[in-house]
Structure formats: C-alpha cells, structure tokens
Coordinates of C-alpha atoms in Angstrom, one line a residue:
M1 CA -24.8 -50.0 13.5
N2 CA -24.5 -46.6 11.9
V3 CA -21.4 -44.3 12.5
V4 CA -22.0 -40.5 12.5
V5 CA -19.1 -38.1 12.3
V6 CA -19.5 -34.5 13.7
E7 CA -16.8 -31.9 14.5
S8 CA -16.9 -31.4 18.2
P9 CA -17.0 -33.9 21.1
A10 CA -19.7 -31.8 22.9
K11 CA -21.9 -32.0 19.8
A12 CA -21.2 -35.8 19.5
K13 CA -22.4 -36.5 23.0
T14 CA -25.6 -34.5 22.5
I15 CA -26.4 -36.0 19.1
N16 CA -25.8 -39.5 20.3
K17 CA -28.5 -39.0 22.9
Y18 CA -30.9 -37.8 20.2
L19 CA -30.2 -40.7 17.8
G20 CA -30.1 -43.6 20.3
P21 CA -28.3 -46.9 20.6
D22 CA -28.2 -47.8 16.9
F23 CA -25.8 -44.9 16.3
T24 CA -22.2 -44.3 17.3
V25 CA -21.4 -40.6 17.1
L26 CA -17.7 -39.6 16.9
A27 CA -15.9 -36.3 16.7
S28 CA -13.3 -35.3 14.1
Y29 CA -12.2 -32.3 16.4
G30 CA -12.4 -30.0 13.4
H31 CA -10.1 -30.4 10.4
V32 CA -8.2 -33.8 10.3
R33 CA -5.5 -32.8 7.8
D34 CA -4.0 -29.7 6.2
L35 CA -1.3 -28.6 3.8
P36 CA 2.1 -28.8 5.4
S37 CA 3.8 -25.5 6.0
K38 CA 6.6 -26.1 3.5
D39 CA 7.4 -25.7 -0.2
G40 CA 5.7 -28.1 -2.5
S41 CA 2.4 -28.6 -0.7
V42 CA 0.7 -27.2 -3.8
D43 CA 2.5 -27.9 -7.1
P44 CA 1.4 -25.6 -10.0
A45 CA 3.7 -27.7 -12.3
A46 CA 1.7 -30.8 -11.5
D47 CA -1.7 -29.4 -12.2
F48 CA -1.9 -27.9 -8.7
A49 CA -1.5 -31.3 -7.0
M50 CA -2.0 -30.8 -3.2
V51 CA -0.1 -32.8 -0.5
W52 CA -2.2 -33.3 2.6
E53 CA -0.9 -34.3 6.0
A54 CA -2.7 -35.4 9.1
D55 CA -1.1 -34.4 12.5
P56 CA -0.6 -37.2 15.0
K57 CA -3.7 -36.3 17.1
A58 CA -5.9 -36.2 14.0
Q59 CA -4.5 -39.5 12.8
K60 CA -5.5 -41.1 16.1
R61 CA -9.0 -39.9 15.8
I62 CA -9.2 -41.1 12.2
N63 CA -8.1 -44.5 13.4
E64 CA -10.9 -44.5 15.9
I65 CA -13.4 -43.6 13.3
A66 CA -12.0 -46.3 10.9
S67 CA -12.3 -48.9 13.6
A68 CA -15.9 -48.0 14.3
V69 CA -16.8 -48.0 10.5
K70 CA -15.5 -51.5 10.0
G71 CA -18.5 -53.8 10.0
S72 CA -21.0 -50.9 10.2
N73 CA -23.9 -50.4 7.8
K74 CA -23.6 -46.7 7.2
L75 CA -21.2 -43.8 7.5
I76 CA -23.1 -40.5 8.0
L77 CA -20.9 -37.4 7.7
A78 CA -22.7 -34.7 9.7
T79 CA -20.1 -31.9 10.0
D80 CA -21.1 -28.2 9.9
P81 CA -23.3 -26.9 7.1
D82 CA -20.8 -24.6 5.4
R83 CA -17.8 -24.8 3.1
E84 CA -15.4 -25.8 5.9
G85 CA -17.8 -28.4 7.2
E86 CA -18.1 -29.9 3.7
A87 CA -14.3 -29.9 3.4
I88 CA -13.9 -31.8 6.7
S89 CA -16.4 -34.4 5.6
W90 CA -14.4 -34.8 2.3
H91 CA -11.1 -35.1 4.2
V92 CA -12.6 -37.8 6.6
L93 CA -13.9 -39.7 3.6
E94 CA -10.6 -39.5 1.7
L95 CA -8.7 -40.8 4.7
L96 CA -11.1 -43.7 5.3
K97 CA -10.9 -44.6 1.6
N98 CA -7.1 -44.8 2.0
K99 CA -7.6 -47.2 4.9
K100 CA -9.9 -49.4 2.8
V101 CA -12.6 -49.7 5.5
L102 CA -15.6 -48.5 3.4
K103 CA -16.4 -51.8 1.6
D104 CA -20.2 -52.4 1.7
V105 CA -20.6 -49.3 3.8
A106 CA -23.3 -46.7 2.6
I107 CA -22.0 -43.1 2.6
E108 CA -24.4 -40.2 3.4
R109 CA -23.9 -36.5 4.1
V110 CA -26.4 -34.7 6.3
V111 CA -26.5 -31.1 7.6
F112 CA -28.5 -29.5 10.3
N113 CA -28.7 -25.8 11.1
A114 CA -29.4 -26.3 14.8
I115 CA -28.5 -28.8 17.5
T116 CA -32.0 -29.7 18.6
K117 CA -33.6 -33.1 18.6
N118 CA -36.1 -32.1 15.8
A119 CA -33.5 -30.5 13.6
V120 CA -31.1 -33.5 13.9
L121 CA -33.8 -36.2 13.3
D122 CA -35.2 -34.2 10.4
A123 CA -31.7 -33.9 8.8
M124 CA -31.2 -37.7 9.1
K125 CA -34.3 -38.1 6.8
K126 CA -32.7 -36.0 4.1
P127 CA -29.3 -37.4 3.2
R128 CA -27.3 -36.3 0.2
P129 CA -23.9 -36.9 -1.4
I130 CA -20.9 -34.7 -0.5
D131 CA -21.2 -31.5 -2.5
Q132 CA -18.0 -31.7 -4.6
E133 CA -18.4 -28.2 -6.0
L134 CA -18.4 -26.8 -2.5
V135 CA -15.3 -28.9 -1.8
D136 CA -13.7 -27.6 -5.0
A137 CA -14.3 -24.0 -3.8
Y138 CA -12.5 -24.9 -0.5
L139 CA -9.6 -26.5 -2.4
A140 CA -9.3 -23.4 -4.6
R141 CA -9.3 -21.0 -1.6
R142 CA -6.8 -23.1 0.3
A143 CA -4.5 -23.4 -2.7
L144 CA -4.7 -19.7 -3.4
D145 CA -3.9 -18.7 0.2
Y146 CA -1.0 -21.2 0.2
L147 CA 0.4 -20.0 -3.1
V148 CA 0.2 -16.3 -2.2
G149 CA 1.8 -16.9 1.3
F150 CA 4.6 -19.2 0.2
T151 CA 5.4 -17.2 -2.9
L152 CA 5.4 -13.8 -1.3
S153 CA 7.1 -14.6 2.0
P154 CA 10.5 -15.5 0.5
V155 CA 10.4 -12.3 -1.5
L156 CA 9.6 -10.3 1.6
W157 CA 12.3 -11.9 3.7
R158 CA 14.9 -11.0 1.1
K159 CA 13.7 -7.6 0.1
L160 CA 11.8 -6.3 3.2
P161 CA 13.6 -7.5 6.4
G162 CA 11.2 -7.5 9.4
A163 CA 8.1 -8.4 7.3
R164 CA 6.9 -11.7 8.5
S165 CA 4.4 -12.7 5.8
A166 CA 1.6 -11.5 3.6
G167 CA -1.7 -13.0 2.7
R168 CA -4.3 -12.9 -0.1
V169 CA -7.1 -11.2 2.0
Q170 CA -5.4 -9.9 5.1
S171 CA -3.0 -7.8 3.0
V172 CA -6.0 -6.1 1.4
A173 CA -7.6 -5.5 4.9
L174 CA -4.3 -4.0 6.1
R175 CA -4.2 -1.7 3.1
L176 CA -7.7 -0.4 4.1
V177 CA -6.3 0.4 7.6
C178 CA -3.2 2.1 6.1
Q179 CA -5.1 4.1 3.6
R180 CA -7.4 5.4 6.2
E181 CA -4.4 6.5 8.3
L182 CA -3.0 8.3 5.3
E183 CA -6.3 10.1 4.8
I184 CA -6.2 11.2 8.4
E185 CA -2.6 12.5 8.2
R186 CA -3.3 14.4 5.0
F187 CA -6.5 15.8 6.3
V188 CA -6.6 19.6 6.4
P189 CA -9.4 20.9 8.8
Q190 CA -11.8 23.5 7.4
E191 CA -13.3 26.1 9.6
Y192 CA -17.1 26.7 9.5
W193 CA -19.6 28.3 11.8
T194 CA -23.3 27.7 12.6
V195 CA -25.8 30.1 14.0
E196 CA -28.5 28.7 16.4
A197 CA -31.3 30.5 18.1
D198 CA -33.3 29.8 21.2
C199 CA -36.9 30.5 20.2
R200 CA -40.3 30.8 21.9
T201 CA -43.8 30.4 20.6
P202 CA -46.6 32.8 21.5
R203 CA -47.3 30.4 24.4
E204 CA -43.7 30.7 25.6
E205 CA -42.9 27.1 24.6
A206 CA -39.1 26.8 24.0
F207 CA -37.4 25.2 21.0
K208 CA -34.2 25.6 19.0
A209 CA -33.8 26.6 15.4
R210 CA -30.8 26.9 13.1
L211 CA -30.0 29.6 10.5
V212 CA -30.4 28.0 7.0
E213 CA -30.9 31.0 4.7
L214 CA -29.4 34.5 4.6
D215 CA -30.3 37.3 2.2
G216 CA -32.1 35.0 0.0
L217 CA -29.3 32.4 -0.4
R218 CA -29.4 28.9 1.1
L219 CA -26.4 28.5 3.4
K220 CA -23.9 25.8 2.5
Q221 CA -21.5 24.3 5.1
F222 CA -18.6 26.7 4.4
D223 CA -20.5 29.9 3.6
L224 CA -19.9 31.1 7.2
N225 CA -16.2 30.3 7.4
D226 CA -14.9 32.9 9.8
A227 CA -15.9 34.8 12.9
A228 CA -16.8 38.0 11.1
K229 CA -19.3 36.3 8.7
A230 CA -20.8 34.3 11.5
G231 CA -21.1 37.5 13.7
A232 CA -22.9 39.3 10.9
A233 CA -25.2 36.4 10.3
A234 CA -26.0 36.2 14.0
K235 CA -26.8 40.0 14.1
A236 CA -29.2 39.5 11.2
V237 CA -31.0 36.9 13.3
R238 CA -31.1 39.1 16.4
D239 CA -32.5 42.0 14.3
G240 CA -35.2 40.0 12.6
K241 CA -38.9 39.8 13.3
F242 CA -39.8 36.1 12.8
V243 CA -43.0 34.6 11.6
I244 CA -43.6 30.9 10.7
S245 CA -43.7 30.6 6.9
N246 CA -44.1 26.9 6.6
V247 CA -44.9 23.8 8.8
E248 CA -44.6 20.4 7.3
A249 CA -45.3 17.2 9.2
K250 CA -44.5 13.9 7.4
P251 CA -45.2 10.4 8.7
V252 CA -42.0 8.2 8.6
K253 CA -41.8 4.5 9.1
R254 CA -38.7 2.6 10.2
N255 CA -38.6 -1.1 9.5
P256 CA -36.7 -3.5 11.7
P257 CA -33.4 -4.9 10.5
P258 CA -33.2 -8.6 9.5
P259 CA -31.9 -11.2 11.9
F260 CA -28.1 -11.5 12.2
T261 CA -25.7 -12.9 9.6
T262 CA -22.1 -13.6 10.7
S263 CA -20.8 -10.2 9.8
T264 CA -23.7 -8.2 11.2
L265 CA -23.4 -10.2 14.5
Q266 CA -19.7 -9.3 14.7
Q267 CA -20.4 -5.7 14.0
E268 CA -23.2 -5.3 16.6
A269 CA -21.4 -7.3 19.2
S270 CA -18.4 -5.0 18.8
R271 CA -20.6 -1.9 19.0
K272 CA -22.8 -2.9 21.9
L273 CA -20.8 -5.5 23.9
G274 CA -17.2 -4.5 23.0
F275 CA -16.4 -8.1 21.8
N276 CA -13.8 -8.5 19.1
A277 CA -14.8 -10.7 16.1
Q278 CA -12.9 -13.7 17.4
R279 CA -14.5 -13.6 20.8
T280 CA -18.0 -13.2 19.3
M281 CA -17.5 -16.3 17.3
Q282 CA -16.2 -18.3 20.2
I283 CA -19.2 -17.4 22.4
A284 CA -21.6 -18.0 19.5
Q285 CA -20.0 -21.5 19.0
K286 CA -20.9 -22.3 22.6
L287 CA -24.4 -21.1 22.2
Y288 CA -24.7 -23.2 19.0
E289 CA -23.4 -26.4 20.7
G290 CA -25.8 -25.8 23.6
V291 CA -26.3 -26.0 27.3
S292 CA -28.0 -28.5 29.6
I293 CA -31.7 -27.8 30.1
D294 CA -33.7 -30.3 32.2
G295 CA -31.0 -32.9 31.9
E296 CA -30.6 -32.6 28.1
T297 CA -28.1 -30.6 26.1
V298 CA -29.9 -28.2 23.7
G299 CA -28.4 -25.9 21.1
L300 CA -29.6 -22.4 21.8
I301 CA -28.9 -20.7 18.4
T302 CA -28.8 -21.8 14.8
Y303 CA -25.4 -22.1 13.0
M304 CA -23.4 -19.0 13.3
R305 CA -21.4 -18.9 10.1
T306 CA -23.9 -17.7 7.5
D307 CA -24.6 -14.9 5.1
G308 CA -28.3 -15.6 4.9
V309 CA -31.0 -13.5 6.5
Q310 CA -33.9 -15.8 5.9
M311 CA -35.5 -18.0 8.6
D312 CA -37.2 -21.4 8.6
E313 CA -40.9 -21.0 7.8
S314 CA -41.9 -22.4 11.2
A315 CA -39.6 -19.9 12.9
Y316 CA -41.3 -16.9 11.4
H317 CA -44.6 -18.0 13.0
A318 CA -43.0 -19.0 16.3
F319 CA -41.4 -15.5 16.7
R320 CA -44.7 -13.8 15.8
R321 CA -46.5 -15.8 18.5
V322 CA -44.0 -14.9 21.2
A323 CA -44.0 -11.2 20.1
E324 CA -47.8 -11.0 20.2
S325 CA -48.0 -12.6 23.6
R326 CA -45.3 -10.3 25.1
F327 CA -46.2 -7.0 23.4
G328 CA -49.7 -7.3 22.0
K329 CA -51.3 -7.8 18.6
N330 CA -50.5 -4.3 17.3
Y331 CA -46.8 -5.1 17.7
I332 CA -46.8 -7.7 14.9
P333 CA -47.5 -6.9 11.2
D334 CA -50.2 -8.7 9.2
G335 CA -47.8 -11.4 8.0
P336 CA -44.3 -12.6 8.5
R337 CA -41.4 -10.4 7.5
R338 CA -39.3 -12.4 5.0
Y339 CA -35.9 -11.0 4.2
S340 CA -33.8 -11.9 1.1
S341 CA -30.0 -12.4 1.2
K342 CA -27.6 -10.4 -1.0
A343 CA -25.3 -13.4 -1.1
K344 CA -24.5 -14.3 -4.7
N345 CA -24.0 -18.0 -3.9
A346 CA -27.1 -19.7 -2.4
Q347 CA -25.0 -22.8 -1.5
E348 CA -23.2 -20.8 1.1
A349 CA -26.2 -18.8 2.3
H350 CA -27.9 -20.7 5.2
E351 CA -30.6 -19.6 7.7
A352 CA -29.9 -16.5 9.6
I353 CA -28.5 -16.6 13.2
R354 CA -31.5 -16.9 15.5
P355 CA -32.6 -18.6 18.7
T356 CA -33.7 -22.2 18.1
D357 CA -36.7 -21.5 20.3
P358 CA -37.9 -17.9 20.7
G359 CA -39.7 -18.9 23.9
R360 CA -36.3 -19.4 25.6
T361 CA -35.9 -15.8 26.7
P362 CA -32.5 -14.8 28.0
D363 CA -33.7 -14.6 31.6
R364 CA -35.0 -18.2 31.6
L365 CA -31.7 -19.9 30.5
P366 CA -28.9 -21.2 32.7
I367 CA -26.3 -18.9 31.2
D368 CA -24.7 -15.7 32.3
G369 CA -21.9 -13.3 31.6
E370 CA -20.8 -13.0 28.0
M371 CA -23.0 -15.9 26.8
R372 CA -26.1 -14.3 28.1
A373 CA -25.2 -10.9 26.7
L374 CA -24.6 -12.3 23.2
Y375 CA -27.7 -14.6 23.3
D376 CA -29.8 -11.5 24.5
L377 CA -28.5 -9.6 21.4
I378 CA -29.4 -12.5 19.1
W379 CA -32.8 -13.1 20.6
K380 CA -33.8 -9.4 20.5
R381 CA -32.6 -8.9 16.9
A382 CA -34.5 -12.0 15.7
M383 CA -37.6 -11.1 17.6
A384 CA -37.5 -7.5 16.4
S385 CA -37.2 -8.7 12.8
Q386 CA -40.8 -10.0 13.0
M387 CA -42.3 -7.0 14.8
S388 CA -44.2 -4.0 13.5
S389 CA -42.4 -1.0 12.0
A390 CA -41.8 2.0 14.2
E391 CA -43.9 5.0 13.2
M392 CA -42.7 8.6 13.5
E393 CA -43.6 12.1 12.6
R394 CA -40.9 14.3 11.2
T395 CA -41.8 18.0 11.5
T396 CA -39.9 20.8 9.7
V397 CA -40.7 24.4 10.6
D398 CA -39.4 27.3 8.5
I399 CA -39.4 30.7 10.3
N400 CA -38.9 33.8 8.2
G401 CA -37.3 36.9 9.7
G402 CA -36.7 39.0 6.6
R403 CA -33.0 38.7 5.9
A404 CA -32.7 35.4 7.8
V405 CA -34.6 32.1 7.7
L406 CA -34.4 29.7 10.6
R407 CA -35.4 26.0 10.5
A408 CA -36.4 23.7 13.3
V409 CA -36.6 20.0 12.8
G410 CA -38.2 17.6 15.2
T411 CA -38.9 13.9 15.1
V412 CA -41.3 12.2 17.5
V413 CA -42.1 8.5 17.7
T414 CA -45.8 8.0 17.5
F415 CA -45.7 4.2 17.7
D416 CA -42.5 2.5 18.9
G417 CA -43.1 -0.9 17.2
F418 CA -39.9 -3.0 17.2
L419 CA -38.0 -0.1 18.9
T420 CA -39.7 -1.1 22.2
L421 CA -37.3 -4.1 22.1
Y422 CA -34.3 -3.3 19.9
Q423 CA -32.4 -0.5 18.3
E424 CA -29.5 -1.1 16.0
G425 CA -26.2 0.4 17.0
Q426 CA -24.4 2.8 14.7
D427 CA -20.8 3.7 14.1
D428 CA -19.9 7.4 14.5
A429 CA -23.6 8.4 14.3
D430 CA -24.3 12.1 14.0
D431 CA -28.0 12.8 14.5
E432 CA -28.8 16.5 14.6
E433 CA -32.5 16.2 14.7
G434 CA -34.3 17.2 17.8
G435 CA -37.2 15.6 19.6
R436 CA -40.8 16.8 19.8
L437 CA -41.5 20.3 18.7
P438 CA -44.3 22.4 20.3
P439 CA -47.5 22.8 18.2
M440 CA -47.0 25.6 15.7
K441 CA -48.9 27.0 12.7
T442 CA -48.2 29.2 9.7
G443 CA -48.4 32.9 10.4
E444 CA -47.5 32.7 14.1
A445 CA -45.0 35.1 15.4
I446 CA -41.9 33.6 17.0
G447 CA -39.7 35.3 19.5
V448 CA -35.9 34.9 19.5
K449 CA -34.4 35.0 23.0
Q450 CA -30.8 34.2 22.4
V451 CA -28.6 33.7 19.4
K452 CA -25.3 31.7 19.4
D453 CA -22.7 31.5 16.7
E454 CA -20.5 28.6 17.1
Q455 CA -17.2 27.7 15.5
H456 CA -16.5 24.2 14.1
F457 CA -13.8 22.4 12.2
T458 CA -14.3 19.5 9.8
M459 CA -13.0 16.2 11.2
P460 CA -10.9 13.6 9.5
P461 CA -12.5 10.2 8.8
P462 CA -12.4 8.0 11.9
R463 CA -10.0 5.1 12.2
F464 CA -11.6 1.7 11.6
G465 CA -12.9 -0.2 14.6
E466 CA -13.6 -3.9 14.3
A467 CA -17.3 -3.3 13.4
S468 CA -16.6 -0.7 10.7
L469 CA -13.7 -2.7 9.2
V470 CA -15.8 -5.8 8.9
K471 CA -18.6 -3.7 7.4
R472 CA -16.2 -2.2 4.9
L473 CA -14.8 -5.6 3.9
E474 CA -18.3 -6.9 3.4
E475 CA -19.3 -3.8 1.3
L476 CA -16.2 -4.3 -0.9
G477 CA -16.9 -8.1 -1.3
I478 CA -13.6 -9.0 0.3
G479 CA -13.4 -12.2 2.3
R480 CA -16.4 -14.2 3.5
P481 CA -18.3 -14.3 6.8
S482 CA -16.3 -17.2 8.3
T483 CA -13.0 -15.4 7.5
Y484 CA -13.4 -12.0 9.1
A485 CA -12.4 -13.0 12.7
S486 CA -9.2 -14.7 11.5
I487 CA -8.3 -11.9 9.2
L488 CA -8.4 -9.3 12.0
G489 CA -6.6 -11.7 14.3
V490 CA -3.7 -12.2 11.9
L491 CA -3.2 -8.5 11.5
R492 CA -2.9 -8.0 15.2
D493 CA -0.8 -11.2 15.9
R494 CA 1.8 -10.3 13.2
G495 CA 2.2 -6.8 14.6
Y496 CA 1.0 -5.0 11.5
V497 CA -1.7 -3.1 13.5
R498 CA -2.5 -2.3 17.1
L499 CA -5.7 -1.5 18.8
E500 CA -6.1 1.8 20.7
K501 CA -9.4 2.7 22.1
N502 CA -10.9 -0.1 20.0
R503 CA -9.5 1.5 16.8
F504 CA -7.0 0.0 14.4
I505 CA -3.7 2.0 14.0
P506 CA -1.2 0.6 11.5
D507 CA 2.3 0.1 12.9
D508 CA 5.3 1.2 10.8
N509 CA 6.0 -2.4 9.6
G510 CA 2.4 -2.7 8.5
R511 CA 2.7 0.5 6.5
L512 CA 6.0 -0.6 5.0
L513 CA 4.5 -3.9 3.9
T514 CA 1.5 -2.1 2.4
A515 CA 3.8 0.3 0.5
F516 CA 5.9 -2.6 -0.8
L517 CA 2.8 -4.5 -2.0
E518 CA 1.3 -1.5 -3.6
N519 CA 4.4 -0.8 -5.6
F520 CA 5.4 -4.3 -6.6
F521 CA 2.2 -6.4 -6.3
G522 CA -0.3 -3.6 -6.9
K523 CA -2.9 -5.7 -8.7
Y524 CA -3.1 -8.2 -5.9
V525 CA -4.0 -5.6 -3.2
E526 CA -6.6 -3.8 -5.4
Y527 CA -10.1 -4.0 -3.8
D528 CA -11.8 -4.7 -7.1
F529 CA -9.4 -7.5 -8.0
T530 CA -9.8 -9.2 -4.7
A531 CA -13.6 -8.9 -4.8
D532 CA -13.6 -10.3 -8.4
L533 CA -11.6 -13.2 -7.2
E534 CA -14.1 -13.9 -4.4
E535 CA -16.9 -13.9 -7.0
K536 CA -14.9 -16.4 -9.1
L537 CA -14.6 -18.6 -6.1
D538 CA -18.3 -18.4 -5.6
E539 CA -18.7 -19.4 -9.3
V540 CA -16.6 -22.5 -8.4
S541 CA -18.9 -23.5 -5.6
A542 CA -21.9 -22.8 -7.9
G543 CA -20.5 -25.2 -10.4
N544 CA -19.9 -22.6 -13.1
L545 CA -16.1 -22.5 -13.1
K546 CA -13.5 -25.3 -12.7
W547 CA -11.3 -24.7 -9.7
K548 CA -8.0 -25.6 -11.5
V549 CA -8.9 -23.2 -14.4
L550 CA -9.2 -20.4 -11.8
L551 CA -5.9 -21.3 -10.2
A552 CA -4.0 -21.5 -13.5
E553 CA -5.4 -18.1 -14.5
F554 CA -4.3 -16.5 -11.2
W555 CA -0.9 -18.3 -11.0
K556 CA 0.4 -17.2 -14.4
D557 CA 0.4 -13.5 -13.6
F558 CA 1.1 -13.8 -9.9
N559 CA 4.1 -16.0 -10.3
A560 CA 5.5 -13.6 -12.9
A561 CA 5.0 -10.6 -10.6
A562 CA 6.8 -12.5 -7.8
A563 CA 9.7 -13.3 -10.0
D564 CA 10.0 -9.7 -11.2
A565 CA 9.9 -8.4 -7.6
G566 CA 12.6 -10.9 -6.6
E567 CA 14.9 -9.6 -9.3
K568 CA 14.6 -6.0 -8.2
R569 CA 17.7 -4.4 -6.8
T570 CA 17.5 -3.5 -3.1
T571 CA 18.2 0.2 -4.0
E572 CA 15.3 0.2 -6.5
I573 CA 12.9 -1.1 -3.8
L574 CA 14.2 1.4 -1.2
D575 CA 13.8 4.3 -3.6
A576 CA 10.1 3.2 -4.2
L577 CA 9.4 2.9 -0.5
N578 CA 11.2 6.2 0.2
E579 CA 8.9 7.9 -2.3
A580 CA 5.8 6.3 -0.9
L581 CA 6.6 6.7 2.8
G582 CA 8.8 9.8 2.8
P583 CA 6.0 12.1 4.1
L584 CA 5.3 9.7 7.0
F585 CA 8.9 9.6 8.3
F586 CA 9.9 13.1 7.2
P587 CA 6.8 15.3 7.7
A588 CA 6.9 18.8 6.2
K589 CA 8.4 21.5 8.4
E590 CA 6.5 24.7 9.2
D591 CA 9.4 26.9 7.9
G592 CA 9.5 25.1 4.6
S593 CA 13.0 23.8 5.0
D594 CA 14.1 20.3 3.9
P595 CA 12.6 17.8 6.4
R596 CA 15.3 15.3 5.6
V597 CA 18.1 17.5 6.8
C598 CA 19.6 16.3 10.0
P599 CA 18.8 18.9 12.8
V600 CA 22.2 18.2 14.4
C601 CA 24.7 18.3 11.7
G602 CA 22.7 19.9 8.9
T603 CA 23.4 17.2 6.3

C-alpha cells in the first residue's frame, strides 16, 4: 500500500480515483503546524531556533496519516507545487519522523500542476526528494515575518496607542497608499486649454483635429494657460485657410498578452469582474480542484499561484488547434507564441494559469456565476496568447493654416487577430486617438466649420485600487504572487485603510503608523530595501545564500532600531509625528493665519 498526502479533501478524493486501490490518499487540510503567537517562537540567541506547534485538529489528521503510513511501502508527499506546498510536505514529514512511523518506508515528493488524470499519473513517474532550499526560503520568510511582528508590536503598543501591529511587507504596502494620499493632498491643479476644430474634406467628410502649432512654435501642454491665450489661438484657427501638408499612415501591430500569472489574474479580475484579490484566489482554487464532469472530478485550470508565463509544450499546440477551428487559420501565427518569465527564481516560476483543456469552453461546463466568469477570463486570455497579432493602421494628418497647424490622428484595425476574443483591461486609460479618418491627400483644402477652445485642469494621481496596487507592488519587487491577497486583506482587517468606490483610502491610524515607521524604522519601509530582501530570499531558495546568514544580517540592525525606538521619550515621538502629520490635521488657512490656533478661544 502507498500513502499519498495532498492538501485538500476534495483533491484527495479525486486523486484517489485516478490512482486506484493500491493507494490511500489523505488530506493535510493545509498547514499542519505553525509558530505559536507568543514570544520565543523564534529565538535569535539560539541560532534562530523555531518552535512549531500543531493545533488539535491538525494533530488528529497527522495521527490518521501516521496510522496509514505504518506498514505501508511508500509515503508520497503531493502537496501544492509552490513554496508553501513544499513547506507543508516538510512539516508532515518532520511530524511523522517524530512519531517514528517511517521505518522501511520510502519517501517521495511529487508535484503536479493540474488535477487531471494524465497530470497526476505523469507526476507519479517523476518523484524527487523534498527541495530543502525551497523549505529554507519558507523558514526564512516565516522567521522574518515573526521577528518583525513580535519585535515591532510591543514598541507600537507602548509608543503608539491604537496601532494594532505592523508587518514586514504590509507596512510597505500601506506606505504606498499613504504616500499616494499625500500626493493627492499636496497636488495643485494647473490650468490649460485645448483648441479643437470640426473639419470637412472637399467631399464634406467630417473629422476632428486639434491645434498643435501656433506661429511656428509647437504647443506644449501649458502654453495656453488662460482664456485669453486660448481665445486668441482659436481665432487664429478660425481665420486660417487650411491645406493638408502631410499624411502619414503607419502599420502597427499589437501582440497578445501572455497567459495569466497570479498577479495579472488578480489585476484583471479586479478591473473586469470587480473581484478583490482574496475572492479571485478563492474562486481560482475551486477551479483548480475541479468539478464533476461525466461522473469524474476534473481540475479545470492549472495551479493558480505562479509567476511563470510559459505553458506546457503540448498546451501550446492544443490552444492553437482550438483557435484555428473556431476562428480560422489566419487567426493563428506560424508557430506557437512562447513567453518568458521575468521571475528571478525559476524554482518558484511554474506554468502559467490556463485551462487544463482548451476544448472545455466556458459555455460547455457545469459552472455558473463567479466561477464561470473567472474561468471565461482565464480561457480567453490563454487562448488569445496563442492567436495572431492585431494589425492596425495609424494615420496622422497635419493641416497647415498659416499661423496655425492642426493635427488629426486616427487608428483603424485592419485585422482584429486576438482582439476578436480578448482585450486587456486598463487602469485609468486615457486614449485620445480617434477611429477611422476619411481618405485625405497632401495639398487638399480643408474647411473648418467650428472651433472650440476648452478649459482643463491637471488631475492628481488616482488612488490605488486593488489592481493598480498589486501592479505597483509587483513592479517594485515587493511581496510575491501568493502574498498579495493576504497583504491587502490585512490592511483592511486592521482598519489601516478603507475601500471607497474600489479605491484604497488610508485611515488616520494607518497614516499615523506609517509616519511612525518612516521616522523610527525608515530603512525597513523603504521600497528598495524590501525589494532587496525579497531578492535575497530568492537567493536562499536558489541555494546561493544560507537562510540563517540572511536572518542574522537582518536581525542585527533591526533589533538595534527597535531598541532605540523603545527608548525614545513619548514627547520626542509626538514631536516627530506632529512634524510629519501637522499639515494633515491642521491644513493651511486661506487667510494665512496659524492653522493650529483654536477658532473658539484663540489659543
């Protein structure tokens, strides 16, 4: 008998059917032990010794696994194919070693990227040992998060009443939200004007053009910064006699985006479906674990925690076949589109998120609601990634009227390619290009029917939504795909931010915490420092850096900073926060008087 350990009971039931009667498949129900939430669980003075504790429910499951392993031939650890999955296998193995039930039992680790019969059976043919370097990276992350939380929290409770806690990564994400709010508050709008003309060709075909040059000078954004200048520019357009001076048509290609990674799925689900990151991952988990099709549970998508954009070689050809059958041969390129990952650590870069079978179109599956919506998004994105580029023609027409030069820009799709199926969502997109322009040629006279000068004001940067914050974290190299949902959840749950119209707004206690950390733990909320630490953690999982060396290096300076902050007098801390947050709580008055003076008593 062979014992297989997976993470979820739904997965266990499905895989047991695939493997047959010679296998017993049991679930660990996720992590089986963790660091207790108390001082001493990580001891820097004892070479970062870690004390693990299994909760009663997990202990019961380990007992069941231990009972099954006794007398078996083989223990196969088949938890998820990421760092957390590797850690769960390691924890299970350590607990079973403590129970002394592994004598004469062969130990294997297998991973599969999809819960389908072929994927599972194929994985069983390729066992390997537990990846200790990946486990070490998990241990380092867990220890770092613990040390930061349990060192900072007592300082916060004493020096910053009302602050619940701070974390290694979420405090940096909170700083992003707070800094964006500060940018918005400090933003001073600038006035500018544009001049647009309704034009006609000699054949009375209408189009719009914008003033781009006046009296031989190319107009910059703020050259027309008041009504008088805009009015004078508009008059120059009205008085002009316009002739086309240049027509330039350029072919443009737009390539499809790669299939989803964890972060791009979270961003797109937020933009198009309104799902927060946590909800997206919950639904994706269900799609990964599968649904019943013809009496058999089948996983619908590959593993959903990944930073890889590549697909299995057979998948490239399967998607191409389906695309050709649905859209025609001209909708697929000559060969597969292979994308490369930007992930620095290949051990944590798995196959992209894609349907396990491209022939399972959303309308053919027994799913509905949110599951169908997310599967539809994943299916379309993966399918589009193997389709032909969209082809466009971008036409720019310059029209000279003596003092004034107008420009019309039009873009027309000449072949829709992948756009027939999928178009990527955008945050705060501002596309000023028009559609198709009428046929025009150099030397033609153009009539101007109406001229409009319009006032505008520059806008502050937008507040972060879930999609844009995840994108920014990824750009900065902060956190990793599997952590984004929990990071955003922690910020909301602790009352540091609130969501209004799907945008993050920092609450006062969030801004107070950020100001405190910037003043007394500045290094540890710096974006570069946090990103550099993530790279070092990747070095651990790549086997290029010992995890305890990393911890020792971090702990020396961090512990000293915590001790220093703990010794600060309360008045010193209040003075620093007063300096940092004064403009927030005491905004400047229009009359220039002291904003801190009490409006009632004048003191």
